[in-house]
PDB file of C-alpha atoms in Angstrom:
ATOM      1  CA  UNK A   7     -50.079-163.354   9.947  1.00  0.00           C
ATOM      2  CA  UNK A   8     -47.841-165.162   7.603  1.00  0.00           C
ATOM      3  CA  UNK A   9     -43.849-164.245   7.860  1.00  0.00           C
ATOM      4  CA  UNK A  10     -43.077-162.111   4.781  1.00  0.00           C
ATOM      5  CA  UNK A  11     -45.453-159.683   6.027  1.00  0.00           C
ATOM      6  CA  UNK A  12     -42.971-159.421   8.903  1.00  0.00           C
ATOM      7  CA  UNK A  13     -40.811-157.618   7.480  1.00  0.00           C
ATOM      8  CA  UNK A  14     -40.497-154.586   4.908  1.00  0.00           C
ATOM      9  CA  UNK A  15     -40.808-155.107   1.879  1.00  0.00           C
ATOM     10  CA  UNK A  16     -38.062-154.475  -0.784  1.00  0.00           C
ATOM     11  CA  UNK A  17     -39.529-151.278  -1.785  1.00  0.00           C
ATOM     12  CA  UNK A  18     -39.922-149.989   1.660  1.00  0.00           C
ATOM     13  CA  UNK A  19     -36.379-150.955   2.261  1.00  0.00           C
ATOM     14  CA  UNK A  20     -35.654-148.635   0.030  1.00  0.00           C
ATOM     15  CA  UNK A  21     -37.737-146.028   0.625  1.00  0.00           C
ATOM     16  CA  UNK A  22     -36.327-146.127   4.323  1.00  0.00           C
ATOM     17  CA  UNK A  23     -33.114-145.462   2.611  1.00  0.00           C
ATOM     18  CA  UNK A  24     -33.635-142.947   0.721  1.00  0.00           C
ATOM     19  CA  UNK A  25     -35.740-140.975   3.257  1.00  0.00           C
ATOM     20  CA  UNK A  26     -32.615-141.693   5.764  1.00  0.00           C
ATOM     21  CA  UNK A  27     -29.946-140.357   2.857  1.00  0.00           C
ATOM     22  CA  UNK A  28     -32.143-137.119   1.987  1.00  0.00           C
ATOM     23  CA  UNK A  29     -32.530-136.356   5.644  1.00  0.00           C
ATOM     24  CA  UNK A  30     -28.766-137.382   6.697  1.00  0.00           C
ATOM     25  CA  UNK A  31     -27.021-136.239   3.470  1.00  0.00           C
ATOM     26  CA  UNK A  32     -24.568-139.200   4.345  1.00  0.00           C
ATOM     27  CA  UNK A  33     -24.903-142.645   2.349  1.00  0.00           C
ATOM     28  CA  UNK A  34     -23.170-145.135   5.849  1.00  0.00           C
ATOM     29  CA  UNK A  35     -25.568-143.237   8.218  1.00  0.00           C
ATOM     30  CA  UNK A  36     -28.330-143.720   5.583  1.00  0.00           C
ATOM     31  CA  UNK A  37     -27.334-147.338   5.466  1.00  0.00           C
ATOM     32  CA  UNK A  38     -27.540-147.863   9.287  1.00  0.00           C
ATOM     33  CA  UNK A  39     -30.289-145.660   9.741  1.00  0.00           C
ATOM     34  CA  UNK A  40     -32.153-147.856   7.148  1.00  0.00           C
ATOM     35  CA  UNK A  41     -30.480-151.328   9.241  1.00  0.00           C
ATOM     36  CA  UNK A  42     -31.967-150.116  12.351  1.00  0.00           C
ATOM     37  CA  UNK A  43     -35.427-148.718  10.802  1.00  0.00           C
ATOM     38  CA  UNK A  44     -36.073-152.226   9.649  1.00  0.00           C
ATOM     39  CA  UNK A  45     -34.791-154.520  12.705  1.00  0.00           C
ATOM     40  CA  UNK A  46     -37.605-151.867  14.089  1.00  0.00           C
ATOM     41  CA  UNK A  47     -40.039-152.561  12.093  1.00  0.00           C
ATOM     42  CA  UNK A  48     -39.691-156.537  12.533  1.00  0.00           C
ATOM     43  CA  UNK A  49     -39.764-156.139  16.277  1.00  0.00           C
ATOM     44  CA  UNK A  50     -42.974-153.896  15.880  1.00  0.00           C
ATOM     45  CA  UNK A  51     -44.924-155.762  13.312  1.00  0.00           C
ATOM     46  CA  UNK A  52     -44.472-159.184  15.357  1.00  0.00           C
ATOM     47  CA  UNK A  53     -46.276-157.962  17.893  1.00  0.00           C
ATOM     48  CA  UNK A  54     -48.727-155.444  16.662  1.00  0.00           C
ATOM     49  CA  UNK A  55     -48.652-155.458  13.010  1.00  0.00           C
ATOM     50  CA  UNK A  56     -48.684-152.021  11.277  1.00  0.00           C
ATOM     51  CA  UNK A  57     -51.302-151.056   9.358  1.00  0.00           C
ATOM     52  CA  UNK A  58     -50.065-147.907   7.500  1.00  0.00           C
ATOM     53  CA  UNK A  59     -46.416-149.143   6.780  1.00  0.00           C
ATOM     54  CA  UNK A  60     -45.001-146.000   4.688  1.00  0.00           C
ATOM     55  CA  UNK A  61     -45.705-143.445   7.602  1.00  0.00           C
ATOM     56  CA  UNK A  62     -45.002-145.445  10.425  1.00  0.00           C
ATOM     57  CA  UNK A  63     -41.571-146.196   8.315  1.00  0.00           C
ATOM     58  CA  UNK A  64     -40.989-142.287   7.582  1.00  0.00           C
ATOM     59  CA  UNK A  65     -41.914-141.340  10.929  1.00  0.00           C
ATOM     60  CA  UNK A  66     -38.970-144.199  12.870  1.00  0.00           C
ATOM     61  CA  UNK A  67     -36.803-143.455  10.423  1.00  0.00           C
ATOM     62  CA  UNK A  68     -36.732-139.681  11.156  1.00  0.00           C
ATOM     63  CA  UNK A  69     -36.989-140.106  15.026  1.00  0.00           C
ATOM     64  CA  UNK A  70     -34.014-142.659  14.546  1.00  0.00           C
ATOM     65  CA  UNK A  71     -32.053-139.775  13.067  1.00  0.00           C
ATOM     66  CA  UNK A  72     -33.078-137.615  15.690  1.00  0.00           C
ATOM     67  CA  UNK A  73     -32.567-140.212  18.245  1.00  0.00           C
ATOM     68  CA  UNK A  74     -29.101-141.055  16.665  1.00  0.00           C
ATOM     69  CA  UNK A  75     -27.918-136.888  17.144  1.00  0.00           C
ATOM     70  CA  UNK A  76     -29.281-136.506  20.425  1.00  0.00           C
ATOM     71  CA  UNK A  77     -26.901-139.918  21.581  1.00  0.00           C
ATOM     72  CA  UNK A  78     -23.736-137.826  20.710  1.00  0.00           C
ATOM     73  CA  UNK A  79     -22.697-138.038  23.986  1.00  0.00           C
ATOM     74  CA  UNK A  80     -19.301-135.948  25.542  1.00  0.00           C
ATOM     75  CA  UNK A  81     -17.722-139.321  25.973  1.00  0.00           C
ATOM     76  CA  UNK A  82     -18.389-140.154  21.969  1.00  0.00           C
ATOM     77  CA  UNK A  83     -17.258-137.178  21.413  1.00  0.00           C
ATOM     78  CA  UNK A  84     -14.174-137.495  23.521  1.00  0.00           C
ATOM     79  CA  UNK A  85     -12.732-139.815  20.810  1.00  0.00           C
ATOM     80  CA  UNK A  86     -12.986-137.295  18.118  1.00  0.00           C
ATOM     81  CA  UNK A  87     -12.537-134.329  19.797  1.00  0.00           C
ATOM     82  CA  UNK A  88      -8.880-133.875  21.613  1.00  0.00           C
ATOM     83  CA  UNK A  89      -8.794-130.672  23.626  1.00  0.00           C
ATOM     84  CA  UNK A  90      -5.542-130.654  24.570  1.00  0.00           C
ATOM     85  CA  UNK A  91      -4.780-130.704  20.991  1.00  0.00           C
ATOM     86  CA  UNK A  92      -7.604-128.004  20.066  1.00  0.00           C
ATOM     87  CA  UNK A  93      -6.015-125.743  22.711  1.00  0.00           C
ATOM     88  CA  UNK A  94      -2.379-126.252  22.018  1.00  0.00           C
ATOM     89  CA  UNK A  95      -3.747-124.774  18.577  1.00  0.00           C
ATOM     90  CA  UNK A  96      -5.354-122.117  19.600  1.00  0.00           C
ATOM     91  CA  UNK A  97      -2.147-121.201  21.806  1.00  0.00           C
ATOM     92  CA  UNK A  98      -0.435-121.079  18.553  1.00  0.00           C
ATOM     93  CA  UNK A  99      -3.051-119.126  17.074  1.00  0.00           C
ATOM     94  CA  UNK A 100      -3.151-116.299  20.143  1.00  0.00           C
ATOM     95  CA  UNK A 101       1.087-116.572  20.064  1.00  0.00           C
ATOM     96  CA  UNK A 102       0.460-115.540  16.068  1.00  0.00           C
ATOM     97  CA  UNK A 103      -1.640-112.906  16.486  1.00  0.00           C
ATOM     98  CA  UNK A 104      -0.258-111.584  19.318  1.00  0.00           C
ATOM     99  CA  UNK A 105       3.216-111.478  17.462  1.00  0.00           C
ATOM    100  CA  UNK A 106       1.386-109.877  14.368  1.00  0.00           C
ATOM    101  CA  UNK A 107      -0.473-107.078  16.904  1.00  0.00           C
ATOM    102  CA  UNK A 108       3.330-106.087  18.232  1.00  0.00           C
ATOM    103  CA  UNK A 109       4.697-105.719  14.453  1.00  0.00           C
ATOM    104  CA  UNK A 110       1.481-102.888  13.783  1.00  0.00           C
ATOM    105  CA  UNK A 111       2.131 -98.987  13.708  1.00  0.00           C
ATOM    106  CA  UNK A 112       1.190 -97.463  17.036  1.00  0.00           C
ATOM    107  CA  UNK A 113      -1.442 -95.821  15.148  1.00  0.00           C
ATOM    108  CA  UNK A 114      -2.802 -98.983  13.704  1.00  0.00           C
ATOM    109  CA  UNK A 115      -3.049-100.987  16.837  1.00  0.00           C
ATOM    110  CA  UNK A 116      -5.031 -97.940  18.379  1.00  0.00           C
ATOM    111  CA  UNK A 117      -7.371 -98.359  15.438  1.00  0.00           C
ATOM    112  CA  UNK A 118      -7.953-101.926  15.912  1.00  0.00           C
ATOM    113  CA  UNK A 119      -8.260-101.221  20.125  1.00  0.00           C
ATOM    114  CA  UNK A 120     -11.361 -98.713  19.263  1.00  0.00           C
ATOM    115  CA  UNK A 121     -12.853-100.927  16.504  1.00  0.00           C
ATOM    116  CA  UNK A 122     -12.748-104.499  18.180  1.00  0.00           C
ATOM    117  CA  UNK A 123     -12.314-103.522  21.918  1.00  0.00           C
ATOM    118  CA  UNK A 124     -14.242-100.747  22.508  1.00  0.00           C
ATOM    119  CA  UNK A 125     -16.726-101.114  19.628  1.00  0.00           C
ATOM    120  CA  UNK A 126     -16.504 -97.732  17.901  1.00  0.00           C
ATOM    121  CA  UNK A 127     -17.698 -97.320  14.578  1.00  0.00           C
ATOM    122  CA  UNK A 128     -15.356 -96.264  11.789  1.00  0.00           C
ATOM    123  CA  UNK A 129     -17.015 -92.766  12.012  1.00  0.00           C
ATOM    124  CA  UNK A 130     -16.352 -92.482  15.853  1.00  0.00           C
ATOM    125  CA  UNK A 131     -12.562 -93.840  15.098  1.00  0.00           C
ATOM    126  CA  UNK A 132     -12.496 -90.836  12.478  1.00  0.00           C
ATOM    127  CA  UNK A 133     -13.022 -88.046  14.955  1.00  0.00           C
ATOM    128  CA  UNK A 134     -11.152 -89.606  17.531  1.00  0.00           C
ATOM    129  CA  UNK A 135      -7.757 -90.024  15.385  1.00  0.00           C
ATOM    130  CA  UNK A 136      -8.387 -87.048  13.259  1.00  0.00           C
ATOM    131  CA  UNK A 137      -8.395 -89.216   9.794  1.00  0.00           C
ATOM    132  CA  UNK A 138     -11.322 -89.135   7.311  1.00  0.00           C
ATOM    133  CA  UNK A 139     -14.017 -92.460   7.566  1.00  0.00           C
ATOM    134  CA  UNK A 140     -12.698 -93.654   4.705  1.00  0.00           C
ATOM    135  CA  UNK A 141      -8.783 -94.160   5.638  1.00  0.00           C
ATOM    136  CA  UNK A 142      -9.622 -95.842   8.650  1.00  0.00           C
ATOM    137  CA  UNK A 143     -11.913 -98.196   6.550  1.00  0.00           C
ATOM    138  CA  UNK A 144      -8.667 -98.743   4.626  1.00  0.00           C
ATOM    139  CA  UNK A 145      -6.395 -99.110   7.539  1.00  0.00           C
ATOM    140  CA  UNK A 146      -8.644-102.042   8.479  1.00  0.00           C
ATOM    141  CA  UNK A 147      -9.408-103.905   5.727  1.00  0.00           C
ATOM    142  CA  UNK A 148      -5.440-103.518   5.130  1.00  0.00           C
ATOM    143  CA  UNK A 149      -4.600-104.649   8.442  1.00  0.00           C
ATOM    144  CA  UNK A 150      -6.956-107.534   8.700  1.00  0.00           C
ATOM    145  CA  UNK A 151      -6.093-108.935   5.201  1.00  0.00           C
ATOM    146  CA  UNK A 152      -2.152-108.775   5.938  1.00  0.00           C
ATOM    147  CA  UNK A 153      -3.317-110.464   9.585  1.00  0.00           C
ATOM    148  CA  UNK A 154      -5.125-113.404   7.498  1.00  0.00           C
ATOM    149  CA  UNK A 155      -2.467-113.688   4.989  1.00  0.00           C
ATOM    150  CA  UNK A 156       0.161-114.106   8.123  1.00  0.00           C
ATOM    151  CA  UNK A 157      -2.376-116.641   9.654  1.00  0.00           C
ATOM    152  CA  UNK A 158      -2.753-118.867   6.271  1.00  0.00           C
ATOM    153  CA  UNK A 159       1.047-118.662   6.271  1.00  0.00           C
ATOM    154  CA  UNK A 160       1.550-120.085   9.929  1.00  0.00           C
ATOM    155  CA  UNK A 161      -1.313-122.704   9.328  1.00  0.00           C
ATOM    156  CA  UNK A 162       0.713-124.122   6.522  1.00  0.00           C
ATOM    157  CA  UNK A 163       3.638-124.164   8.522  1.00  0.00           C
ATOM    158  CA  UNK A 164       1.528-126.178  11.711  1.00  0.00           C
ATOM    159  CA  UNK A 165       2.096-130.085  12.011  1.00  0.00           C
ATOM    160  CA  UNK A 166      -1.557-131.538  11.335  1.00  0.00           C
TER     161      UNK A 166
END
């Protein structure tokens, strides 16, 4: 077996690449996808050499990818992923709404109690407050667009 049948060729290089970008959709994992693919590849083909190159590179290159999600381990993720930080947000977040719920008309919050909390449908909601279908369709779509637009304002206003 002579040595520059070792290792892939330029054109499989690239192949591995570009099989690695379409299935990643991101060019550095591509690029180390493709890295580890053909230090793969060498190891393989010095020992057994491969016979049908193109599939056995398109089938390590996608169990690389898989292989490569699958290794996202808690403690990798631990260095992205603060969750004291995360929930110190969402505090803020429930403290916002929560503050936003207490500002609503007593007839409003009852609205959103039956819709969200007890699951009612707008018709249901009708009968119950003695307003047409349509109103209380109104009432929510009002309330939850002021409740965004107070949410996109206190966002803005968190450090990030």
């Amino acid at each position: 077996m002579s040595e520059s049948n070792d290792f892939p060729t330029p054109d499989e290089c690239e192949f591995v690449k570009n099989l690695a970008r379409c299935l990643t959709h991101d060019w550095h994992l591509a690029e180390d996808v493709a890295s580890e693919v053909n230090l793969k590849f060498y190891e393989h083909n010095r020992h057994d050499p491969i016979q049908n190159r193109r599939p056995w590179l398109a089938r390590v290159t996608r169990t690389t990818i898989i292989d490569r999600a699958r290794k996202k381990t808690p403690a990798a993720l631990d260095e992205e992923f603060d969750p004291s930080a995360e929930w110190s947000l969402l505090d803020e977040n429930l403290n916002e709404a929560r503050k936003y719920l207490l500002t609503l008309a007593p007839e409003d919050r009852e609205i959103l109690l039956l819709k969200h909390q007890e699951e009612l449908s707008n018709a249901k909601i009708a009968e119950i407050t003695e307003k047409s279908k349509s109103t209380i369709g109104e009432r929510i779509h009002r309330i939850v667009m002021n409740f965004v637009a107070v949410s996109r304002e206190v966002s803005t206003r968190l450090p990030s």
